[in-house]
């Protein structure tokens, strides 16, 4: 399936699409291309939310990848997740070869209730496909006053530090902490590779070079050419020449927590070669929720606010998540900016044009 048309020509202002309209159009696309209406609603809210927040590597850019994967039969767009309450602090969810987000949605209320009852709880999702940004999985927990951590492994495209062969996924970690009344939670969400695979694809599409120390070509030679990374090459763990061992260690932890602990596949542990067009990794996800009301001393949210102010006073120009929230406010006020050709193509895929 071809990419969506990308860049808006410099002289053409983007369309400003109301968020709800974008979400509804994406839901129609998913439903027309092989998901149940329940799954379509969840994926559409996730993908439209990423586009709204300017998280372009996991916004509408991903639609062709979702559709190619559904068409290939690699993922089950109608899967109904099974949620098991296995221990006071442990929930297991089997996504049954469906997307991770419906499993997460099915277990969220139980996770919150267990975290409040026990102080901490975790959700281990297995046999799931996560093709999205990770912050949507943790931010809603912090909005409910919980501290949250999420880890997902993806597909083998990252060489471990000093290694020769791709083994890790781009393996993101997302963290969210509540702040004071009326303040957005403090959130970060980052791949443990030098960059997200999605951003390499976008650079290739736009004809841009990658930064130094991000990837290698098929022969293991350092390259800044995104096509060389995509065509048989690989990414490096984040941390660059001096700190790649640290990114590599974090990525190893993600493999253990998101795959070994959940029962999902390692990033190198699935074979999608029989499903040409498949792009969504069939792996696992781990979420941990902590109720900070159980901690000693002053309120956690107050201390979180104190740290944020200290960071600003120390000269950090912005907090993680802040740019996303700025873009969200702009999108909600004026519509989500989309290249005209992209919006037309989305409407065509939805059967609206
Ligand atoms: P980025 O490097 O763009 O950003 C990482 C974090 O750092 C964000 O929280 C970002 O906040 C923050 N940040 C960025 N620049 C600054 C700055 N100058 N000062 C302070 N904070 C900053 O993310 P990645 O490229 O690593 O990942 C992009 C997305 O790809 C993520 O959403 C991730 O979950 C997703 N992904 C998903 C995978 C999957 O398997 N599903 C695999 C790999 C990645 P802000 O958002 O405000 O810029
Ligand atoms: O951008 O690295 C990535 C990615 C992998 C799976 C989904 N997104």
Short mmCIF file of C-alpha atoms and ligand atoms in Angstrom, two decimals:
data_model
loop_
_atom_site.label_atom_id
_atom_site.label_comp_id
_atom_site.label_asym_id
_atom_site.label_seq_id
_atom_site.Cartn_x
_atom_site.Cartn_y
_atom_site.Cartn_z
CA UNK A 1 0.00 0.00 0.00
CA UNK A 2 1.52 3.38 -0.98
CA UNK A 3 2.34 6.06 1.60
CA UNK A 4 -0.16 8.81 2.23
CA UNK A 5 0.81 11.99 0.38
CA UNK A 6 3.09 13.79 2.82
CA UNK A 7 4.40 17.30 2.74
CA UNK A 8 2.21 20.30 2.21
CA UNK A 9 3.80 22.38 -0.58
CA UNK A 10 5.26 25.56 0.92
CA UNK A 11 2.62 27.76 -0.71
CA UNK A 12 -0.35 25.58 0.35
CA UNK A 13 -1.59 26.07 3.90
CA UNK A 14 -2.60 22.81 5.59
CA UNK A 15 -6.20 21.82 6.08
CA UNK A 16 -7.33 22.33 9.65
CA UNK A 17 -9.50 19.33 10.41
CA UNK A 18 -11.62 19.33 13.59
CA UNK A 19 -10.26 16.63 15.90
CA UNK A 20 -13.61 14.83 16.18
CA UNK A 21 -13.94 14.73 12.40
CA UNK A 22 -10.47 13.26 12.02
CA UNK A 23 -11.20 10.65 14.69
CA UNK A 24 -14.49 9.68 13.03
CA UNK A 25 -12.88 9.41 9.59
CA UNK A 26 -10.07 7.22 10.92
CA UNK A 27 -12.63 4.98 12.67
CA UNK A 28 -14.45 4.52 9.35
CA UNK A 29 -11.14 3.66 7.65
CA UNK A 30 -10.30 0.98 10.20
CA UNK A 31 -13.77 -0.52 10.10
CA UNK A 32 -13.79 -0.60 6.29
CA UNK A 33 -10.41 -2.33 6.23
CA UNK A 34 -10.88 -5.23 8.58
CA UNK A 35 -11.45 -4.28 12.21
CA UNK A 36 -14.51 -4.53 14.43
CA UNK A 37 -16.21 -1.23 15.27
CA UNK A 38 -14.87 -1.49 18.86
CA UNK A 39 -11.27 -1.89 17.69
CA UNK A 40 -11.76 0.83 15.05
CA UNK A 41 -12.92 3.33 17.68
CA UNK A 42 -9.93 2.64 19.93
CA UNK A 43 -7.29 2.77 17.17
CA UNK A 44 -8.85 5.88 15.64
CA UNK A 45 -8.81 7.78 18.95
CA UNK A 46 -5.18 6.77 19.46
CA UNK A 47 -3.99 7.67 15.96
CA UNK A 48 -5.99 10.92 15.74
CA UNK A 49 -4.68 11.85 19.21
CA UNK A 50 -1.09 11.39 18.04
CA UNK A 51 -1.70 13.57 14.96
CA UNK A 52 -3.46 16.19 17.12
CA UNK A 53 -0.42 16.33 19.40
CA UNK A 54 2.07 16.59 16.52
CA UNK A 55 3.44 13.08 17.22
CA UNK A 56 3.77 12.56 13.47
CA UNK A 57 5.72 9.30 13.47
CA UNK A 58 2.65 7.60 14.94
CA UNK A 59 -0.20 9.69 13.58
CA UNK A 60 -1.94 9.31 10.21
CA UNK A 61 1.42 8.44 8.65
CA UNK A 62 0.80 4.96 10.11
CA UNK A 63 -2.55 4.36 8.39
CA UNK A 64 -1.12 2.63 5.27
CA UNK A 65 0.94 0.38 7.57
CA UNK A 66 -2.13 -0.56 9.60
CA UNK A 67 -4.13 -1.29 6.45
CA UNK A 68 -1.36 -3.29 4.75
CA UNK A 69 -1.02 -5.36 7.93
CA UNK A 70 -4.75 -6.00 8.18
CA UNK A 71 -4.84 -6.96 4.49
CA UNK A 72 -1.96 -9.40 5.01
CA UNK A 73 -3.88 -11.37 7.66
CA UNK A 74 -1.00 -10.95 10.16
CA UNK A 75 -3.14 -9.25 12.83
CA UNK A 76 -6.71 -10.03 13.89
CA UNK A 77 -8.69 -6.80 13.71
CA UNK A 78 -11.67 -8.50 15.36
CA UNK A 79 -9.79 -10.06 18.29
CA UNK A 80 -11.54 -9.82 21.64
CA UNK A 81 -8.93 -9.63 24.41
CA UNK A 82 -9.11 -11.88 27.44
CA UNK A 83 -8.34 -10.25 30.80
CA UNK A 84 -7.31 -12.43 33.75
CA UNK A 85 -7.12 -11.26 37.37
CA UNK A 86 -4.19 -13.46 38.38
CA UNK A 87 -3.07 -11.91 41.71
CA UNK A 88 -3.79 -8.84 43.86
CA UNK A 89 -1.19 -6.82 41.97
CA UNK A 90 -1.03 -8.70 38.68
CA UNK A 91 -3.37 -8.66 35.68
CA UNK A 92 -2.61 -10.71 32.58
CA UNK A 93 -4.25 -9.89 29.25
CA UNK A 94 -4.13 -12.01 26.13
CA UNK A 95 -4.67 -9.76 23.11
CA UNK A 96 -5.16 -12.90 21.01
CA UNK A 97 -3.15 -11.61 18.10
CA UNK A 98 -5.09 -8.34 18.13
CA UNK A 99 -3.90 -4.81 18.83
CA UNK A 100 -2.54 -3.92 22.26
CA UNK A 101 -4.81 -0.92 22.78
CA UNK A 102 -8.11 -2.87 23.02
CA UNK A 103 -6.48 -5.17 25.59
CA UNK A 104 -5.30 -2.12 27.49
CA UNK A 105 -8.79 -0.57 27.32
CA UNK A 106 -10.39 -3.81 28.55
CA UNK A 107 -8.07 -3.99 31.58
CA UNK A 108 -7.69 -0.32 32.47
CA UNK A 109 -10.46 -0.06 35.10
CA UNK A 110 -9.21 -3.18 36.88
CA UNK A 111 -5.61 -1.90 36.83
CA UNK A 112 -6.67 1.41 38.38
CA UNK A 113 -8.77 -0.35 41.04
CA UNK A 114 -5.90 -2.71 41.94
CA UNK A 115 -3.34 0.11 42.08
CA UNK A 116 -5.61 2.01 44.46
CA UNK A 117 -6.30 -1.07 46.57
CA UNK A 118 -2.70 -2.34 46.77
CA UNK A 119 -0.60 0.75 46.12
CA UNK A 120 0.82 -0.85 42.95
CA UNK A 121 -0.41 -3.11 40.16
CA UNK A 122 0.79 -4.27 36.81
CA UNK A 123 -0.79 -5.30 33.56
CA UNK A 124 1.05 -7.80 31.36
CA UNK A 125 -0.32 -7.88 27.80
CA UNK A 126 0.80 -10.71 25.52
CA UNK A 127 0.30 -11.65 21.89
CA UNK A 128 -0.38 -8.02 21.02
CA UNK A 129 0.46 -5.62 18.20
CA UNK A 130 1.53 -2.10 19.24
CA UNK A 131 2.01 0.23 16.28
CA UNK A 132 1.47 3.49 18.10
CA UNK A 133 2.94 6.09 20.41
CA UNK A 134 3.14 4.90 24.00
CA UNK A 135 2.19 8.06 25.90
CA UNK A 136 -1.57 7.46 25.29
CA UNK A 137 -1.19 4.35 27.45
CA UNK A 138 0.23 6.19 30.48
CA UNK A 139 -1.14 9.75 30.32
CA UNK A 140 -4.73 8.78 31.28
CA UNK A 141 -3.42 7.01 34.39
CA UNK A 142 -1.57 10.13 35.56
CA UNK A 143 -4.73 12.15 34.86
CA UNK A 144 -6.36 9.87 37.44
CA UNK A 145 -3.61 10.60 39.97
CA UNK A 146 -1.43 7.51 39.37
CA UNK A 147 2.23 7.25 38.45
CA UNK A 148 2.54 5.03 35.38
CA UNK A 149 5.23 3.27 33.41
CA UNK A 150 4.77 1.41 30.11
CA UNK A 151 7.20 -0.67 28.05
CA UNK A 152 6.67 -2.21 24.61
CA UNK A 153 9.02 -4.21 22.42
CA UNK A 154 8.77 -4.05 18.64
CA UNK A 155 10.63 -5.73 15.75
CA UNK A 156 14.32 -6.57 15.40
CA UNK A 157 15.85 -3.48 13.81
CA UNK A 158 18.36 -2.32 16.44
CA UNK A 159 21.88 -3.73 16.87
CA UNK A 160 22.83 -4.23 20.53
CA UNK A 161 25.81 -2.12 21.64
CA UNK A 162 28.99 -3.43 20.01
CA UNK A 163 27.04 -6.17 18.21
CA UNK A 164 26.79 -7.15 14.55
CA UNK A 165 23.17 -8.08 14.03
CA UNK A 166 19.79 -6.44 14.66
CA UNK A 167 18.09 -8.04 17.66
CA UNK A 168 16.28 -5.42 19.76
CA UNK A 169 13.19 -3.53 18.74
CA UNK A 170 13.02 0.24 19.01
CA UNK A 171 11.46 -0.59 22.40
CA UNK A 172 9.93 2.58 23.83
CA UNK A 173 9.50 3.48 27.49
CA UNK A 174 6.78 5.91 28.58
CA UNK A 175 6.38 7.41 32.03
CA UNK A 176 3.68 9.70 33.43
CA UNK A 177 3.33 11.41 36.78
CA UNK A 178 0.48 13.56 38.07
CA UNK A 179 1.12 17.23 38.81
CA UNK A 180 -0.97 19.70 40.74
CA UNK A 181 -4.61 20.55 40.11
CA UNK A 182 -5.20 21.88 36.58
CA UNK A 183 -1.68 21.01 35.37
CA UNK A 184 -0.99 18.46 32.65
CA UNK A 185 0.86 15.36 33.93
CA UNK A 186 4.61 15.15 33.47
CA UNK A 187 5.12 12.64 30.67
CA UNK A 188 8.00 11.34 28.64
CA UNK A 189 7.82 8.75 25.89
CA UNK A 190 10.97 7.67 24.07
CA UNK A 191 12.33 4.89 21.92
CA UNK A 192 15.43 3.22 23.39
CA UNK A 193 16.96 3.28 19.90
CA UNK A 194 18.73 6.33 18.48
CA UNK A 195 15.43 7.21 16.84
CA UNK A 196 12.04 5.69 16.14
CA UNK A 197 11.79 3.50 13.04
CA UNK A 198 8.87 5.69 11.96
CA UNK A 199 11.13 8.74 11.91
CA UNK A 200 13.63 6.88 9.71
CA UNK A 201 10.80 6.13 7.27
CA UNK A 202 9.72 9.77 7.30
CA UNK A 203 13.31 10.94 6.68
CA UNK A 204 13.56 8.51 3.74
CA UNK A 205 10.31 9.77 2.30
CA UNK A 206 11.37 13.40 2.64
CA UNK A 207 14.90 12.77 1.32
CA UNK A 208 16.60 13.90 4.55
CA UNK A 209 19.81 12.48 6.04
CA UNK A 210 19.74 11.02 9.55
CA UNK A 211 21.82 12.58 12.34
CA UNK A 212 25.28 11.07 12.99
CA UNK A 213 25.56 7.84 14.98
CA UNK A 214 21.99 6.66 14.41
CA UNK A 215 22.31 3.72 12.06
CA UNK A 216 24.36 1.28 10.05
CA UNK A 217 23.96 -0.13 6.54
CA UNK A 218 23.61 -3.78 5.55
CA UNK A 219 27.39 -4.24 5.94
CA UNK A 220 27.41 -2.72 9.43
CA UNK A 221 29.05 0.52 8.28
CA UNK A 222 27.85 3.76 9.89
CA UNK A 223 25.45 5.58 7.57
CA UNK A 224 23.26 8.64 7.59
CA UNK A 225 21.21 7.37 4.65
CA UNK A 226 17.75 6.37 5.94
CA UNK A 227 17.22 4.05 2.94
CA UNK A 228 20.39 2.14 3.81
CA UNK A 229 19.08 1.69 7.36
CA UNK A 230 15.71 0.49 6.09
CA UNK A 231 17.12 -1.78 3.33
CA UNK A 232 19.00 -4.36 5.35
CA UNK A 233 20.72 -1.97 7.75
CA UNK A 234 19.77 -1.25 11.34
CA UNK A 235 19.45 1.42 14.00
CA UNK A 236 21.78 1.78 16.99
CA UNK A 237 20.67 1.98 20.62
CA UNK A 238 20.28 5.54 21.88
CA UNK A 239 23.21 7.14 23.67
CA UNK A 240 25.50 7.59 20.70
CA UNK A 241 29.13 6.60 20.47
CA UNK A 242 29.85 7.24 24.17
CA UNK A 243 26.61 5.99 25.72
CA UNK A 244 25.22 3.27 23.45
CA UNK A 245 25.74 0.65 26.16
CA UNK A 246 23.15 2.49 28.30
CA UNK A 247 20.49 2.55 25.58
CA UNK A 248 21.30 -1.09 24.89
CA UNK A 249 20.80 -2.05 28.55
CA UNK A 250 17.44 -0.26 28.66
CA UNK A 251 16.36 -1.99 25.48
CA UNK A 252 17.34 -5.35 26.98
CA UNK A 253 15.19 -4.53 30.01
CA UNK A 254 12.24 -3.71 27.74
CA UNK A 255 12.60 -7.09 26.00
CA UNK A 256 12.52 -8.82 29.38
CA UNK A 257 9.63 -6.84 30.84
CA UNK A 258 7.43 -6.52 27.73
CA UNK A 259 8.08 -9.98 26.29
CA UNK A 260 9.59 -12.46 28.78
CA UNK A 261 7.42 -11.30 31.67
CA UNK A 262 4.19 -11.05 29.69
CA UNK A 263 4.55 -14.19 27.58
CA UNK A 264 4.78 -12.14 24.38
CA UNK A 265 7.35 -12.60 21.62
CA UNK A 266 10.80 -11.07 21.73
CA UNK A 267 11.38 -8.52 18.97
CA UNK A 268 13.49 -11.17 17.18
CA UNK A 269 11.07 -13.95 18.02
CA UNK A 270 8.32 -13.78 15.41
CA UNK A 271 8.27 -14.58 11.72
CA UNK A 272 6.03 -12.45 9.56
CA UNK A 273 7.62 -13.48 6.26
CA UNK A 274 4.47 -15.40 5.33
CA UNK A 275 2.46 -12.16 5.51
CA UNK A 276 3.86 -9.72 2.92
CA UNK A 277 2.88 -6.18 3.85
CA UNK A 278 2.76 -6.88 7.60
CA UNK A 279 4.30 -4.07 9.65
CA UNK A 280 2.91 -4.37 13.17
CA UNK A 281 5.16 -6.21 15.63
CA UNK A 282 3.50 -9.17 17.38
CA UNK A 283 5.01 -8.87 20.85
CA UNK A 284 3.89 -7.70 24.33
CA UNK A 285 3.45 -4.71 26.61
CA UNK A 286 3.89 -4.17 30.33
CA UNK A 287 2.20 -1.39 32.31
CA UNK A 288 2.82 -0.56 35.96
CA UNK A 289 0.55 1.78 37.93
CA UNK A 290 1.47 3.16 41.35
CA UNK A 291 -0.79 5.07 43.71
CA UNK A 292 1.39 7.87 45.11
CA UNK A 293 -1.19 8.56 47.81
CA UNK A 294 0.47 5.63 49.63
CA UNK A 295 3.86 7.34 49.80
CA UNK A 296 5.10 9.17 52.86
CA UNK A 297 5.43 12.93 53.19
CA UNK A 298 4.01 15.76 51.11
CA UNK A 299 1.77 15.03 48.20
CA UNK A 300 3.55 13.52 45.20
CA UNK A 301 1.84 15.90 42.77
CA UNK A 302 3.12 18.86 44.78
CA UNK A 303 6.67 17.48 44.71
CA UNK A 304 6.36 16.81 40.99
CA UNK A 305 5.41 20.46 40.49
CA UNK A 306 8.39 21.47 42.64
CA UNK A 307 10.76 19.45 40.44
CA UNK A 308 9.29 20.94 37.27
CA UNK A 309 9.89 24.46 38.63
CA UNK A 310 13.43 23.53 39.68
CA UNK A 311 14.16 22.25 36.16
CA UNK A 312 12.95 25.51 34.68
CA UNK A 313 15.01 27.47 37.19
CA UNK A 314 18.04 25.38 36.25
CA UNK A 315 17.58 26.54 32.66
CA UNK A 316 15.90 23.55 30.99
CA UNK A 317 13.94 25.32 28.26
CA UNK A 318 11.01 22.91 28.28
CA UNK A 319 9.71 19.77 29.90
CA UNK A 320 9.11 16.52 27.99
CA UNK A 321 5.52 16.39 26.82
CA UNK A 322 5.24 20.17 26.76
CA UNK A 323 5.62 20.52 23.00
CA UNK A 324 2.95 17.86 22.51
CA UNK A 325 0.56 19.67 24.81
CA UNK A 326 1.22 22.97 23.04
CA UNK A 327 0.40 21.36 19.71
CA UNK A 328 -2.67 19.73 21.25
CA UNK A 329 -4.00 23.10 22.42
CA UNK A 330 -3.42 24.57 18.96
CA UNK A 331 -5.08 21.61 17.20
CA UNK A 332 -8.10 21.72 19.46
CA UNK A 333 -8.46 25.46 18.98
CA UNK A 334 -7.89 25.61 15.21
CA UNK A 335 -8.19 22.03 13.92
CA UNK A 336 -5.54 19.37 13.34
CA UNK A 337 -3.15 20.51 10.57
CA UNK A 338 -3.02 18.04 7.69
CA UNK A 339 -1.69 18.37 4.16
CA UNK A 340 -4.68 18.71 1.84
CA UNK A 341 -3.71 15.68 -0.22
CA UNK A 342 -3.35 13.61 2.96
CA UNK A 343 -6.81 14.60 4.19
CA UNK A 344 -8.32 13.85 0.77
CA UNK A 345 -6.68 10.43 0.73
CA UNK A 346 -7.92 9.66 4.25
CA UNK A 347 -11.46 10.62 3.25
CA UNK A 348 -11.18 8.42 0.17
CA UNK A 349 -10.04 5.47 2.31
CA UNK A 350 -13.00 6.13 4.60
CA UNK A 351 -15.40 6.09 1.63
CA UNK A 352 -16.28 9.73 2.26
CA UNK A 353 -14.83 11.37 -0.83
P1 LIG B 1 11.42 11.86 20.84
O1 LIG B 1 12.90 11.73 20.82
O2 LIG B 1 10.79 12.73 19.82
O3 LIG B 1 10.94 12.41 22.26
C1 LIG B 1 11.22 11.70 23.42
C2 LIG B 1 10.71 12.45 24.63
O4 LIG B 1 11.56 13.57 24.86
C3 LIG B 1 9.31 13.01 24.48
O5 LIG B 1 8.63 12.88 25.70
C4 LIG B 1 9.55 14.47 24.11
O6 LIG B 1 8.50 15.34 24.51
C5 LIG B 1 10.80 14.76 24.88
N1 LIG B 1 11.61 15.80 24.28
C6 LIG B 1 11.96 15.90 22.98
N2 LIG B 1 12.74 16.99 22.81
C7 LIG B 1 12.88 17.56 24.04
C8 LIG B 1 13.57 18.71 24.51
N3 LIG B 1 14.26 19.48 23.69
N4 LIG B 1 13.49 19.01 25.83
C9 LIG B 1 12.78 18.23 26.67
N5 LIG B 1 12.09 17.13 26.28
C10 LIG B 1 12.15 16.79 24.97
O7 LIG B 1 10.74 10.41 20.81
P2 LIG B 1 11.19 9.12 20.01
O8 LIG B 1 11.57 9.54 18.65
O9 LIG B 1 12.16 8.36 20.81
O10 LIG B 1 9.81 8.30 19.96
C11 LIG B 1 8.74 8.82 19.19
C12 LIG B 1 7.51 8.01 19.40
O11 LIG B 1 7.66 6.75 18.80
C13 LIG B 1 7.13 7.75 20.85
O12 LIG B 1 5.79 8.13 21.02
C14 LIG B 1 7.25 6.24 21.01
O13 LIG B 1 6.34 5.64 21.90
C15 LIG B 1 6.99 5.79 19.59
N6 LIG B 1 7.52 4.45 19.35
C16 LIG B 1 6.66 3.40 19.35
C17 LIG B 1 7.13 2.12 19.18
C18 LIG B 1 6.21 0.95 19.26
O14 LIG B 1 6.69 -0.19 19.20
N7 LIG B 1 4.91 1.13 19.38
C19 LIG B 1 8.56 1.86 18.96
C20 LIG B 1 9.38 3.03 19.04
C21 LIG B 1 8.87 4.29 19.21
P3 LIG B 1 7.50 16.01 23.40
O15 LIG B 1 6.60 14.91 22.98
O16 LIG B 1 6.82 17.13 24.09
O17 LIG B 1 8.41 16.49 22.28
O1 LIG B 2 8.61 3.84 15.21
O2 LIG B 2 10.05 2.36 15.91
C1 LIG B 2 8.91 2.70 15.60
C2 LIG B 2 7.82 1.72 15.75
C3 LIG B 2 7.93 0.37 15.81
C4 LIG B 2 6.65 -0.12 15.93
C5 LIG B 2 5.79 0.93 15.93
N1 LIG B 2 6.53 2.06 15.84
#
